[in-house]
Tab-separated table of C-alpha atoms in Angstrom:
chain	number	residue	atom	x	y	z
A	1	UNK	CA	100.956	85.868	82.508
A	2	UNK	CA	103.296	87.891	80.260
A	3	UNK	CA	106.800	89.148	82.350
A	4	UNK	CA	105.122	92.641	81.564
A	5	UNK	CA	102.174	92.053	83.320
A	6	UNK	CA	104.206	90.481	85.733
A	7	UNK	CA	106.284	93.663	85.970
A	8	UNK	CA	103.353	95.883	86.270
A	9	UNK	CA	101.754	93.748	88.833
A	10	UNK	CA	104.623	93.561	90.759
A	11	UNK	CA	104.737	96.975	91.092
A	12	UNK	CA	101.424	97.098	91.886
A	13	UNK	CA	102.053	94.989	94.919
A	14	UNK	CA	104.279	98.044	96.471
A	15	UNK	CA	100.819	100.175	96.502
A	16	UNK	CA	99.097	96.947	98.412
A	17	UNK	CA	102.163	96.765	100.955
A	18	UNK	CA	102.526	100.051	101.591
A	19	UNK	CA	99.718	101.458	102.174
A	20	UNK	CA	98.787	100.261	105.702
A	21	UNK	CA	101.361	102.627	106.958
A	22	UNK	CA	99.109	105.675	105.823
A	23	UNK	CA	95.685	103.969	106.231
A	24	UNK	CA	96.630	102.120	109.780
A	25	UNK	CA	99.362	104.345	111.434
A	26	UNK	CA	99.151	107.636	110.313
A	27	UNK	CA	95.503	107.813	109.851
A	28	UNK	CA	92.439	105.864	111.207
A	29	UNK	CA	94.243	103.447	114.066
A	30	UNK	CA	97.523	104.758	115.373
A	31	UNK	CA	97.348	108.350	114.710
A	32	UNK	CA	93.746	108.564	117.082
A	33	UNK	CA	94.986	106.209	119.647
A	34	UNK	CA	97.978	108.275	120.212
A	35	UNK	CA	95.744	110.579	121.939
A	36	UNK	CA	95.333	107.652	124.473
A	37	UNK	CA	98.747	107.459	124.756
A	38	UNK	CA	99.339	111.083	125.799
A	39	UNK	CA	95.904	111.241	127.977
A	40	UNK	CA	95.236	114.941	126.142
A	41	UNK	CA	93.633	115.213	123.074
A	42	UNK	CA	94.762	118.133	122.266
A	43	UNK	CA	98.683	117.935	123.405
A	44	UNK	CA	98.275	114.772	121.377
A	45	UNK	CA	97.880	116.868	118.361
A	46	UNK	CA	100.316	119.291	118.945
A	47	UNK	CA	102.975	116.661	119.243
A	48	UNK	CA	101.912	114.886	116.780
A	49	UNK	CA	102.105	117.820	114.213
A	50	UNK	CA	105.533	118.917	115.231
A	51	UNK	CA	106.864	115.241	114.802
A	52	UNK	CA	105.058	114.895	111.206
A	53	UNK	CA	107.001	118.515	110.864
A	54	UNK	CA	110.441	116.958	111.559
A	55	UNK	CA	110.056	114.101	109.895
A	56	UNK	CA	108.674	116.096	106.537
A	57	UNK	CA	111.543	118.219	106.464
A	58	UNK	CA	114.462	115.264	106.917
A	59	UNK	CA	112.371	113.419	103.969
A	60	UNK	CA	112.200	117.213	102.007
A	61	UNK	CA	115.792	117.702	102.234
A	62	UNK	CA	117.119	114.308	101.536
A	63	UNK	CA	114.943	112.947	98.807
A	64	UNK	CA	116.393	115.057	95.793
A	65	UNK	CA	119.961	114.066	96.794
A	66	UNK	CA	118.987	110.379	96.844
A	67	UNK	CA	117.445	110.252	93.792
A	68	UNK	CA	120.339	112.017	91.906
A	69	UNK	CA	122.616	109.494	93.313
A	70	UNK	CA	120.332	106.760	92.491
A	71	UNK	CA	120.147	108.422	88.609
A	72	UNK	CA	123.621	108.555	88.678
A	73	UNK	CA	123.831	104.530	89.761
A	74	UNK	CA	121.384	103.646	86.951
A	75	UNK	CA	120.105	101.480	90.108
A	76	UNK	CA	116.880	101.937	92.691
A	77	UNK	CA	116.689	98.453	93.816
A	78	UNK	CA	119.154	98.649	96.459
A	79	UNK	CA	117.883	101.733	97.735
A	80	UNK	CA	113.954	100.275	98.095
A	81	UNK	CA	115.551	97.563	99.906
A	82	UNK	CA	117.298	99.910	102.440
A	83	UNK	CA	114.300	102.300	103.228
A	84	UNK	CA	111.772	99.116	103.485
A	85	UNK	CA	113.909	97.680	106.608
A	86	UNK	CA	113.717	100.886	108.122
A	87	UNK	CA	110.116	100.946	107.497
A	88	UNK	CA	110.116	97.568	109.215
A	89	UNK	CA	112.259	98.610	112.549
A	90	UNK	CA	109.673	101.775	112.967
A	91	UNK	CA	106.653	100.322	112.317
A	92	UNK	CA	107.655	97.228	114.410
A	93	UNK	CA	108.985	99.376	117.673
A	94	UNK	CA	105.430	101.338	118.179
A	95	UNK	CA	104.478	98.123	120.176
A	96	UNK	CA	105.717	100.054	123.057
A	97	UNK	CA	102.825	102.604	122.829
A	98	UNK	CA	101.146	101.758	125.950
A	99	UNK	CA	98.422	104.364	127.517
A	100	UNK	CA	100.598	106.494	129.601
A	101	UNK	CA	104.081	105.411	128.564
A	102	UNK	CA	107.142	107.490	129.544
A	103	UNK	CA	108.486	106.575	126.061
A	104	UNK	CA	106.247	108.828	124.015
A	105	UNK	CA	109.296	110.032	122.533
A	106	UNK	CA	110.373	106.794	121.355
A	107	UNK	CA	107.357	106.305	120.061
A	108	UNK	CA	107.717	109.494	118.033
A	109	UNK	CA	111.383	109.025	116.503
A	110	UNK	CA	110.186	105.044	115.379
A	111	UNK	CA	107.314	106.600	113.565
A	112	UNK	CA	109.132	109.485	112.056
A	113	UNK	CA	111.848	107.002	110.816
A	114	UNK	CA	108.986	104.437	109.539
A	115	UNK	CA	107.312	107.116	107.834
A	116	UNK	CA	110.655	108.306	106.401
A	117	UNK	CA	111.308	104.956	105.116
A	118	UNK	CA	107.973	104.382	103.436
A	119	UNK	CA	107.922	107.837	101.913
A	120	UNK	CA	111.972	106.647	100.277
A	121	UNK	CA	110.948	103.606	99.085
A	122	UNK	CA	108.064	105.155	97.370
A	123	UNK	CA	109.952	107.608	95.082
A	124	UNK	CA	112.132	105.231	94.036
A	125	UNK	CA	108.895	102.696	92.729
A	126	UNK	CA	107.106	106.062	91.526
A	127	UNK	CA	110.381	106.337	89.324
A	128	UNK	CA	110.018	103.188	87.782
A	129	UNK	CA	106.414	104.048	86.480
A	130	UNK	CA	107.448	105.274	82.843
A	131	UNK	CA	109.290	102.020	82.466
A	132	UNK	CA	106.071	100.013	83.090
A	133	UNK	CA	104.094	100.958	79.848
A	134	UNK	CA	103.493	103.424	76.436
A	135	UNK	CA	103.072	107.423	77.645
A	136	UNK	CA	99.225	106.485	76.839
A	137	UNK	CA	99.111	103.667	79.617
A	138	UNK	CA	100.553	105.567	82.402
A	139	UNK	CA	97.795	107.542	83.505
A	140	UNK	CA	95.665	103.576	84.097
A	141	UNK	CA	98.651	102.281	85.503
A	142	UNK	CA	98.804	104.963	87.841
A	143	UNK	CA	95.563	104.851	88.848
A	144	UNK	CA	95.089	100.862	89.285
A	145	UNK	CA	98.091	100.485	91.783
A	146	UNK	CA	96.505	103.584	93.932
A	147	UNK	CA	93.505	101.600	94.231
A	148	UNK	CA	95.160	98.637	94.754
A	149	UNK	CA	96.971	100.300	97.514
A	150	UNK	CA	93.444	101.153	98.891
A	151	UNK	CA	92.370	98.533	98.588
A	152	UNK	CA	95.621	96.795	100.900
A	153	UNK	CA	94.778	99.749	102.921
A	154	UNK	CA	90.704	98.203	103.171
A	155	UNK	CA	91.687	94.750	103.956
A	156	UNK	CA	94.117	95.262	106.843
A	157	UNK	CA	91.959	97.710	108.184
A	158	UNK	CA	89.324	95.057	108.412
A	159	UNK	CA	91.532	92.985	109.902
A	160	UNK	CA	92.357	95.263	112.578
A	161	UNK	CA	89.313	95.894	113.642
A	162	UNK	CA	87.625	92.453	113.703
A	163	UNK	CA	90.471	90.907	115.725
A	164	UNK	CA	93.047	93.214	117.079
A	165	UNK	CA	91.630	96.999	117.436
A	166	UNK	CA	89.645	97.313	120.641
A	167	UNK	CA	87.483	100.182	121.955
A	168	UNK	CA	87.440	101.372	125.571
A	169	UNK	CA	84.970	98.263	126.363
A	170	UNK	CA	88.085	96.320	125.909
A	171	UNK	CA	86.161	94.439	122.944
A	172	UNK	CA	86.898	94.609	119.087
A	173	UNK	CA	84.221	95.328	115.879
A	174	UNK	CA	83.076	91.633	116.809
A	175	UNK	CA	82.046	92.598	119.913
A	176	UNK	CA	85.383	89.593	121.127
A	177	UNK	CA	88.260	90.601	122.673
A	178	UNK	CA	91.354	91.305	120.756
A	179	UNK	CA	92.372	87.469	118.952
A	180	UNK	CA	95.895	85.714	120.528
A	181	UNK	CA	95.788	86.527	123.597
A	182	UNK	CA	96.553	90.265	123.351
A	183	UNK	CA	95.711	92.274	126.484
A	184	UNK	CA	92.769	94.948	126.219
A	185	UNK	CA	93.418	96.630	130.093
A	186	UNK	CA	97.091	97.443	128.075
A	187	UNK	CA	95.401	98.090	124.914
A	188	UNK	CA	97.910	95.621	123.199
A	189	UNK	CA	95.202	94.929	120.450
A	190	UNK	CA	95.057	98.300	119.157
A	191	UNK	CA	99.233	98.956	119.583
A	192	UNK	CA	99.584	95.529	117.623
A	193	UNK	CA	98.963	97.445	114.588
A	194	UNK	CA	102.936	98.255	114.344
A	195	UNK	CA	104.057	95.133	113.800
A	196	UNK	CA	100.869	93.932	111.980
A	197	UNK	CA	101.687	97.006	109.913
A	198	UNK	CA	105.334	95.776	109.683
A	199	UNK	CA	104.097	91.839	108.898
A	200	UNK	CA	101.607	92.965	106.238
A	201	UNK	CA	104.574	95.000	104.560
A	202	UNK	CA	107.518	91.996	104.701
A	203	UNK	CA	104.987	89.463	103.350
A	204	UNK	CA	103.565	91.597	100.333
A	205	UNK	CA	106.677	93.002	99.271
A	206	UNK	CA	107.681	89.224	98.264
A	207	UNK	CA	105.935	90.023	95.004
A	208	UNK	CA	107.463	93.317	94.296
A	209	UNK	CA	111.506	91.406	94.786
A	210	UNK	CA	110.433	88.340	92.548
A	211	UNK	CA	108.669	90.292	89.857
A	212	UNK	CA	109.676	93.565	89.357
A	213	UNK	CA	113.021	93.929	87.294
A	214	UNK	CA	114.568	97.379	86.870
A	215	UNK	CA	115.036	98.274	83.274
A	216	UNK	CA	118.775	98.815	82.212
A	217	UNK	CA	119.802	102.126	82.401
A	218	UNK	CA	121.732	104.068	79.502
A	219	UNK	CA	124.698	104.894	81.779
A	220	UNK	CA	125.700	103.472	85.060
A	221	UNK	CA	128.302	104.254	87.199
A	222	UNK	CA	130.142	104.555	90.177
A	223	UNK	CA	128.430	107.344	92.454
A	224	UNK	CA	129.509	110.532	93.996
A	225	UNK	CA	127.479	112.616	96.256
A	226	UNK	CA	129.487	115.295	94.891
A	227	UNK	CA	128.452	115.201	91.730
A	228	UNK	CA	124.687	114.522	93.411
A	229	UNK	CA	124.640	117.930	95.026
A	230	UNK	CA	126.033	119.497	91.726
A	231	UNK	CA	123.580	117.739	89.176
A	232	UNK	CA	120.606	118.637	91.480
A	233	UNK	CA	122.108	122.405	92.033
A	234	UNK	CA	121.521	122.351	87.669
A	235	UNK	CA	118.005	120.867	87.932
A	236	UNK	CA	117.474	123.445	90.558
A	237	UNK	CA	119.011	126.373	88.985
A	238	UNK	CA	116.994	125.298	85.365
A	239	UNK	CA	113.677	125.609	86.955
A	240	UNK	CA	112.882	128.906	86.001
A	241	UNK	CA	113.325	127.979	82.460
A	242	UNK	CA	110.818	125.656	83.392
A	243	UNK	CA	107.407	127.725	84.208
A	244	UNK	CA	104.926	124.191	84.022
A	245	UNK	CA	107.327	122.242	85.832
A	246	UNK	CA	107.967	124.911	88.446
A	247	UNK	CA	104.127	125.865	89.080
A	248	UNK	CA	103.440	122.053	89.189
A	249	UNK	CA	105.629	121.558	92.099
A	250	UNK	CA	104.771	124.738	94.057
A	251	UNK	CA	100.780	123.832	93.566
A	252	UNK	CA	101.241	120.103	94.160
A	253	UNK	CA	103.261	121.317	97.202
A	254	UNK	CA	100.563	122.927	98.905
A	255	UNK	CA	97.318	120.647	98.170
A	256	UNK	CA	99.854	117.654	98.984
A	257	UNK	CA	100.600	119.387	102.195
A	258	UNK	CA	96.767	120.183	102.490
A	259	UNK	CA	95.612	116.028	102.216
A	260	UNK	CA	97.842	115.154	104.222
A	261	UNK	CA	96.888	117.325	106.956
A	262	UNK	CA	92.874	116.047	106.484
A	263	UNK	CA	94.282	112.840	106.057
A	264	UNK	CA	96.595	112.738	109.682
A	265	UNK	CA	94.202	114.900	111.396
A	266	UNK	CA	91.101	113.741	110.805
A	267	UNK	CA	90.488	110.826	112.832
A	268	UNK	CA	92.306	113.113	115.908
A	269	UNK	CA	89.243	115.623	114.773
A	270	UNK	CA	86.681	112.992	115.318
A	271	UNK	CA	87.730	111.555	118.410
A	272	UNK	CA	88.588	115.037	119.745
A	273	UNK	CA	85.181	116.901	118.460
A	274	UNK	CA	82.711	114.006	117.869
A	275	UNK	CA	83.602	112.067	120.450
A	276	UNK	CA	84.099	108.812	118.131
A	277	UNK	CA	86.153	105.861	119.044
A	278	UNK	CA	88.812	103.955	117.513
A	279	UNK	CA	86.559	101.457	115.956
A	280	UNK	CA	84.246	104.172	115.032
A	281	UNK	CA	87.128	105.927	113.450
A	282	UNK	CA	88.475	102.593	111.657
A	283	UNK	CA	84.672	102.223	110.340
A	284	UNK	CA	85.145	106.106	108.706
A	285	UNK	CA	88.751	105.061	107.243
A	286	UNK	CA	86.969	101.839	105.465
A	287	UNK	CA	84.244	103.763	103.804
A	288	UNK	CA	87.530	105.920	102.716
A	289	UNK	CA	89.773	103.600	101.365
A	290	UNK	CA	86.742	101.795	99.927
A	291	UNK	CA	85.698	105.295	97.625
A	292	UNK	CA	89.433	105.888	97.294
A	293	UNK	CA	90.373	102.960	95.686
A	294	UNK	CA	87.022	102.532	93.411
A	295	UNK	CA	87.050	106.285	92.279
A	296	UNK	CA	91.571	105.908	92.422
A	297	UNK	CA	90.735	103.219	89.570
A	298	UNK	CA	88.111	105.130	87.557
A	299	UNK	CA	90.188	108.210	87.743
A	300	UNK	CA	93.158	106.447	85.643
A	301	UNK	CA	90.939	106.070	83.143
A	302	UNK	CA	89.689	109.537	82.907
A	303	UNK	CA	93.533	110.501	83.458
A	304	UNK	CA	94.118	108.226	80.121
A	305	UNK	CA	90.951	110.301	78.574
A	306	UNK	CA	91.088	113.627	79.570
A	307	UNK	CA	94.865	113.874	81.060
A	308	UNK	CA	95.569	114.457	84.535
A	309	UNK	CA	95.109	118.260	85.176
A	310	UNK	CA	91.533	117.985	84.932
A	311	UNK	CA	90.935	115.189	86.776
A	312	UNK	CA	93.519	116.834	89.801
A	313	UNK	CA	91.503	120.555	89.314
A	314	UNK	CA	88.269	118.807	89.839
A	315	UNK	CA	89.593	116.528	93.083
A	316	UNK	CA	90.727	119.638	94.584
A	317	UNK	CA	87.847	121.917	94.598
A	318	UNK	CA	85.619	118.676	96.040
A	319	UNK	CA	88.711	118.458	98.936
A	320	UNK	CA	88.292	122.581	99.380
A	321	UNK	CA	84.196	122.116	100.279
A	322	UNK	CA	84.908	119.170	102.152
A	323	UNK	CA	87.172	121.069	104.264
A	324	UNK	CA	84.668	123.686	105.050
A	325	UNK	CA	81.737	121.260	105.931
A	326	UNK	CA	84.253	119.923	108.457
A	327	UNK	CA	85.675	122.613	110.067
A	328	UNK	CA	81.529	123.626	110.483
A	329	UNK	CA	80.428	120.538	112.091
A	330	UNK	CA	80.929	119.556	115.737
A	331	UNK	CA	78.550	117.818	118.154
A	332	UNK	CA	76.457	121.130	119.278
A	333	UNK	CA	75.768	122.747	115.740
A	334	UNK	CA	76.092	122.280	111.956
A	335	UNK	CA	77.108	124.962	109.608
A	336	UNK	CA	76.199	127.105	112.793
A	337	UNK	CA	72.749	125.757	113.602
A	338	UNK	CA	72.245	124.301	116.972
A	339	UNK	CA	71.775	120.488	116.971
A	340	UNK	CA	70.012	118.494	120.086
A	341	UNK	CA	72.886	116.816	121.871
A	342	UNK	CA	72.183	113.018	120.511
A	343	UNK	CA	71.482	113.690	117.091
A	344	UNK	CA	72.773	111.563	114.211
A	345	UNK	CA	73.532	114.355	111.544
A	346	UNK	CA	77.052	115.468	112.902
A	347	UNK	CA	78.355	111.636	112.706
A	348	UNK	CA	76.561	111.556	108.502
A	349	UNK	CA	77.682	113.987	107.485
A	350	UNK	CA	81.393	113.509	108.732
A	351	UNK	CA	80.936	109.955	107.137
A	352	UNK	CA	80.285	111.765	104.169
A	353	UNK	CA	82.682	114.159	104.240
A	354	UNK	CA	85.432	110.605	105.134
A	355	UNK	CA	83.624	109.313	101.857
A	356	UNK	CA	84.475	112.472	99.732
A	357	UNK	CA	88.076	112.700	101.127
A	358	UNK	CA	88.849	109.182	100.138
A	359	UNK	CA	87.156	109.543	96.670
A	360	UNK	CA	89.025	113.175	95.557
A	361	UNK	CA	92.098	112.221	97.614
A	362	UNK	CA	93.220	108.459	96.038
A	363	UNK	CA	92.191	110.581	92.656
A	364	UNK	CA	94.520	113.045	92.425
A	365	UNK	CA	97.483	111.324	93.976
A	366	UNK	CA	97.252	108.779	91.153
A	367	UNK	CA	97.008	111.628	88.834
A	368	UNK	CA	99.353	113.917	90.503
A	369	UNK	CA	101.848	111.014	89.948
A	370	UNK	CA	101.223	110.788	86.178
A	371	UNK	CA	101.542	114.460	86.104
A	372	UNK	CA	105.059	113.941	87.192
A	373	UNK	CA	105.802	111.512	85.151
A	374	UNK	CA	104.402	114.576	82.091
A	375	UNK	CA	106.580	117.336	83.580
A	376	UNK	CA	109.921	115.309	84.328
A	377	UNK	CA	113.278	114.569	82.148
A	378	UNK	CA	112.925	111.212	81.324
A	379	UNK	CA	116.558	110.912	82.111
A	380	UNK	CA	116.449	111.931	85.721
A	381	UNK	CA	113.522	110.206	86.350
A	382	UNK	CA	114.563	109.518	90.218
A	383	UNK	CA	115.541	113.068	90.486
A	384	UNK	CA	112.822	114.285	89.747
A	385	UNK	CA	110.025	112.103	92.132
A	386	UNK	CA	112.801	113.220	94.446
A	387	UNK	CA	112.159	116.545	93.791
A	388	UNK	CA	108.325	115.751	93.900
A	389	UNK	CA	109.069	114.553	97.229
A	390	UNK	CA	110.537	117.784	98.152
A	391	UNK	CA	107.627	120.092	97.218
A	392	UNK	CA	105.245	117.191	98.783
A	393	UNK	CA	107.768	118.262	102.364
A	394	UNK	CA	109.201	121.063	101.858
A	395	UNK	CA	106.134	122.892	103.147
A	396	UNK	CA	105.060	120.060	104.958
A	397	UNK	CA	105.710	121.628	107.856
A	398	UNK	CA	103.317	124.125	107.080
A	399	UNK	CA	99.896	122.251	107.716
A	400	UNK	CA	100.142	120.122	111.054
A	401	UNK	CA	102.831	123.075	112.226
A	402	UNK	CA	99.476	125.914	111.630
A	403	UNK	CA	97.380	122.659	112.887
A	404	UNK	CA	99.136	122.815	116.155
A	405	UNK	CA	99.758	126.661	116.333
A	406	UNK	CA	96.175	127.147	116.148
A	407	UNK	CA	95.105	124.162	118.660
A	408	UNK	CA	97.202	125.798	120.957
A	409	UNK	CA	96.811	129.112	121.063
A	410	UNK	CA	92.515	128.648	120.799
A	411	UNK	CA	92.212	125.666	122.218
A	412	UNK	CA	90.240	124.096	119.825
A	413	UNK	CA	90.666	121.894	117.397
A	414	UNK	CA	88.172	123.280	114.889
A	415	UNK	CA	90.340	126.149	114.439
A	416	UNK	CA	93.313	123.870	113.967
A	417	UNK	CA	92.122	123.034	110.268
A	418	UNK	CA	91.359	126.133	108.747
A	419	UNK	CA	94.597	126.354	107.140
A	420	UNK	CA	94.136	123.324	104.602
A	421	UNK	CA	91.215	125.330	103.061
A	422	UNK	CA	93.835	128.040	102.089
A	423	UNK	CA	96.649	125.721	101.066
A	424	UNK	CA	93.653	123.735	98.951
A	425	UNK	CA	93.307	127.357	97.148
A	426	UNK	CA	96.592	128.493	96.989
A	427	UNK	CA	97.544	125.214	94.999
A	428	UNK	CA	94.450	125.613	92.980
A	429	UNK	CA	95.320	128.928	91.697
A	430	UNK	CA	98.577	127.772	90.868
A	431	UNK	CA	97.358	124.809	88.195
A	432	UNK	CA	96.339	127.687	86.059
A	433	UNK	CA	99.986	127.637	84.872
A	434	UNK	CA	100.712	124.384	84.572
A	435	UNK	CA	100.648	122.700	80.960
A	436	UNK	CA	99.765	119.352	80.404
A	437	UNK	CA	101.699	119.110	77.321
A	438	UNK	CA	104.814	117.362	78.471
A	439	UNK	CA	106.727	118.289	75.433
A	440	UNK	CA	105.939	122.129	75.673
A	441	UNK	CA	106.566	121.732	79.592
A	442	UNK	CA	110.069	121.570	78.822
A	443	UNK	CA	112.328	123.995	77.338
C-alpha cells in the first residue's frame, strides 16, 4: 500500500470510529432508552432537545475560533487529540444511566461534552480532506469514508444488539441475556453502550494516529486568540462579497439542522408513537446505516460526475416527503385513514421511511462536505469547516428547541416534527443561489 492510500485510509478510519456516537448514542440505542431513564416519554424529549440545544450552541460558537487558531498553527493534530479524550470521558460516564437515576443531569452534561468532542474532532479531519487527493477525487473520497463511517456505525450496532442491548424481557436480539455478566433488572446491557461507544472509538482511532500525517503548512506560527477573533471577524465581515458561499451556509444550516432533528428524534418517535422497543429501534437504525453507507458510497461517485449540488438538491426533497409520511403515520391511522389496532403497515412503512432517511441522509452529508471543500479558501481551510460547523449549530437550536416547544404545549409528539419539513424547504430554496463553480464562488 502506497503512504497515500495509507493517508486516505487512515482518514477513513476517523468516519469508522466515530460514527457510533451518532448511530449508538444519539440515535437508535441511547437516545430511545433515555426515555427509560426519565420514565416519560415525552419529558424525555423535551430534555433531550434542550440539552442537544446547549450543546449546539457551545459547539456553534466555538468552532470558528478553533479553527482560526488551528489555521494560524499550521497544526490540527493536537487539537483531534484533545477533543477525542473528551469524547472518551462523555461517552464513557453515561454508564451511570440507570432507569430512574437522580443523575439525569449528569447524564446530560457527559453527553453534551461527548457530543461536543466528536463534533471538534470532526472539523478538524473534514479540514484535512483537500490534502487527501486532486479537486476531481474529493467528491469519492468524501463519499467512501461516509460509508465507511456507516458502515462502523452497522457493525457496532450489531454488536449491541446481539450481546449487550436488551429489551424489557431482559433478553437481547439473540433472545440471551446481555453477554459478561451485565445485569438486565438494571438495564446495564443497554447503558454499556457508553463505554462500548468509548472502546470502539480508542481502538479504531489507532489507525487514524499511525497513518494519517498532516501536510506541511505554508506558514506556521505561534498562536494568538487575538488575532483568531480578528481573522474570523474578516472572514465574517467578507461574506457578503461572497453570495455562493453565504447561501451555502445559511441552506446547509437549516437542512443540517433538519437531519439531525429526524436523525435524534426518530427512534424517541417510534418508541413514543409506535410503541417499538429498543431492539426494534436498533433493527430500524441497521437497515439505516446499511442504505446510508451503500447509497453514501454511490453518491461520491455521482458527486465526482455530476458535482455535489445535484446530488444534495435531490437528497433533500426525498428527506422533505419522508418527513411528511412520518409525521402522518401513528399506530391508529395512516395518512389519516383508520388502521385496525394490530396491523403491520404503520411499522413498513416507518421501516421504509428509516430506509429513505439513511439513503438521502449519508448522501448529502458526504456531498455537503465536498461542497465545502468547493466554496472555502483553500488557505483557511480549518476556518472554514469551522464556520461549516457554525451554520450546522448556529440554528441548531432551532429543530429539537420547536421539537420540544411543540411536544409540550400539544402533547404529542407528532406535532413535535413538523418543523423539519419547513427547515427541509427553507434550505431547499436557498441552493438556488449557490454555485458550484468554486472559482466563481469566490470573489
Amino acid at each position: 500500500m502506497t503512504p497515500e492510500r495509507k493517508r486516505i485510509r487512515g482518514w477513513m478510519m476517523f468516519d469508522w470510529a466515530s460514527q457510533p456516537y451518532n448511530t449508538l448514542l444519539l440515535t437508535f440505542v441511547f437516545g430511545p432508552y433515555f426515555a427509560t431513564v426519565v420514565g416519560d416519554p415525552v419529558e424525555a424529549q423535551a430534555l433531550w432537545g434542550y440539552a442537544l440545544t446547549l450543546s449546539g450552541l457551545s459547539i456553534a460558537v466555538l468552532a470558528p475560533i478553533l479553527g482560526s487558531l488551528a489555521d494560524q498553527a499550521g497544526r490540527r493534530m493536537p487539537w483531534i487529540i484533545g477533543f477525542s479524550l473528551l469524547y472518551v470521558a462523555g461517552a464513557s460516564t453515561l454508564w451511570l444511566a440507570a432507569p430512574g437515576t437522580d443523575l439525569v443531569w449528569v447524564v446530560l452534561i457527559a453527553f453534551g461534552l461527548g457530543l461536543i468532542g466528536m463534533e471538534f474532532a470532526t472539523i478538524f479531519t473534514n479540514a484535512m480532506l483537500p490534502d487527501l487527493g486532486p479537486p476531481a477525487e474529493i467528491g469519492r473520497i468524501s463519499g467512501t469514508g461516509w460509508a465507511v463511517g456507516y458502515a462502523g456505525g452497522v457493525v457496532a450496532l450489531l454488536i449491541m444488539l446481539l450481546f449487550l442491548a436488551e429489551n424489557e424481557a431482559g433478553v437481547t436480539l439473540l433472545g440471551q441475556p446481555p453477554a459478561l455478566g451485565l445485569d438486565p433488572d438494571t438495564r446495564e446491557g443497554t447503558r454499556s453502550v457508553g463505554p462500548f461507544t468509548a472502546l470502539w472509538f480508542v481502538v479504531f482511532m489507532i489507525p487514524f494516529f499511525l497513518w494519517v500525517r498532516e501536510t506541511p503548512a505554508k506558514t506556521r506560527g505561534r498562536t494568538s486568540l487575538l488575532k483568531g477573533l480578528r481573522d474570523l471577524g474578516a472572514t465574517l465581515r467578507s461574506l457578503p462579497s461572497q453570495p455562493s458561499l453565504s447561501a451555502y451556509l445559511a441552506s446547509s444550516m437549516l437542512y443540517r439542522d433538519a437531519l439531525n432533528g429526524m436523525y435524534t428524534f426518530g427512534g424517541i418517535y417510534a418508541l413514543g408513537v409506535l410503541g417499538w422497543s429498543v431492539i426494534d429501534i436498533g433493527v430500524f437504525g441497521i437497515m439505516a446505516a446499511i442504505t446510508g453507507a451503500i447509497f453514501a458510497y454511490l453518491g461520491g461517485f455521482a458527486d465526482k460526475a455530476f458535482g455535489p449540488k445535484p446530488v444534495i438538491v435531490l437528497s433533500i426533497v426525498i428527506l422533505s416527503l419522508v418527513g411528511v409520511t412520518i409525521v402522518s403515520v401513528s399506530r391508529e391511522a395512516v395518512f389519516g385513514m383508520p388502521v385496525a389496532p394490530d396491523s403491520a403497515l404503520p411499522d413498513i412503512l416507518f421501516y421504509i421511511c428509516g430506509a429513505l432517511i439513511g439513503a438521502a441522509g449519508g448522501t448529502v452529508q458526504a456531498a455537503s462536505r465536498t461542497m465545502m471543500v468547493r466554496q472555502a479558501n483553500p488557505d483557511r481551510m480549518t476556518e472554514a469547516f469551522g464556520l461549516y460547523a457554525l451554520a450546522g449549530k448556529a440554528t441548531s437550536f432551532l429543530a429539537p428547541l420547536t421539537i420540544a416547544i411543540a411536544t409540550d404545549l400539544s402533547g404529542t409528539q407528532s406535532a413535535g416534527l413538523i418543523p423539519l419539513i419547513l427547515l427541509f424547504l427553507c434550505g431547499l430554496l436557498l441552493l438556488r443561489f449557490v454555485h458550484p463553480d468554486p472559482e466563481m464562488s469566490r470573489p
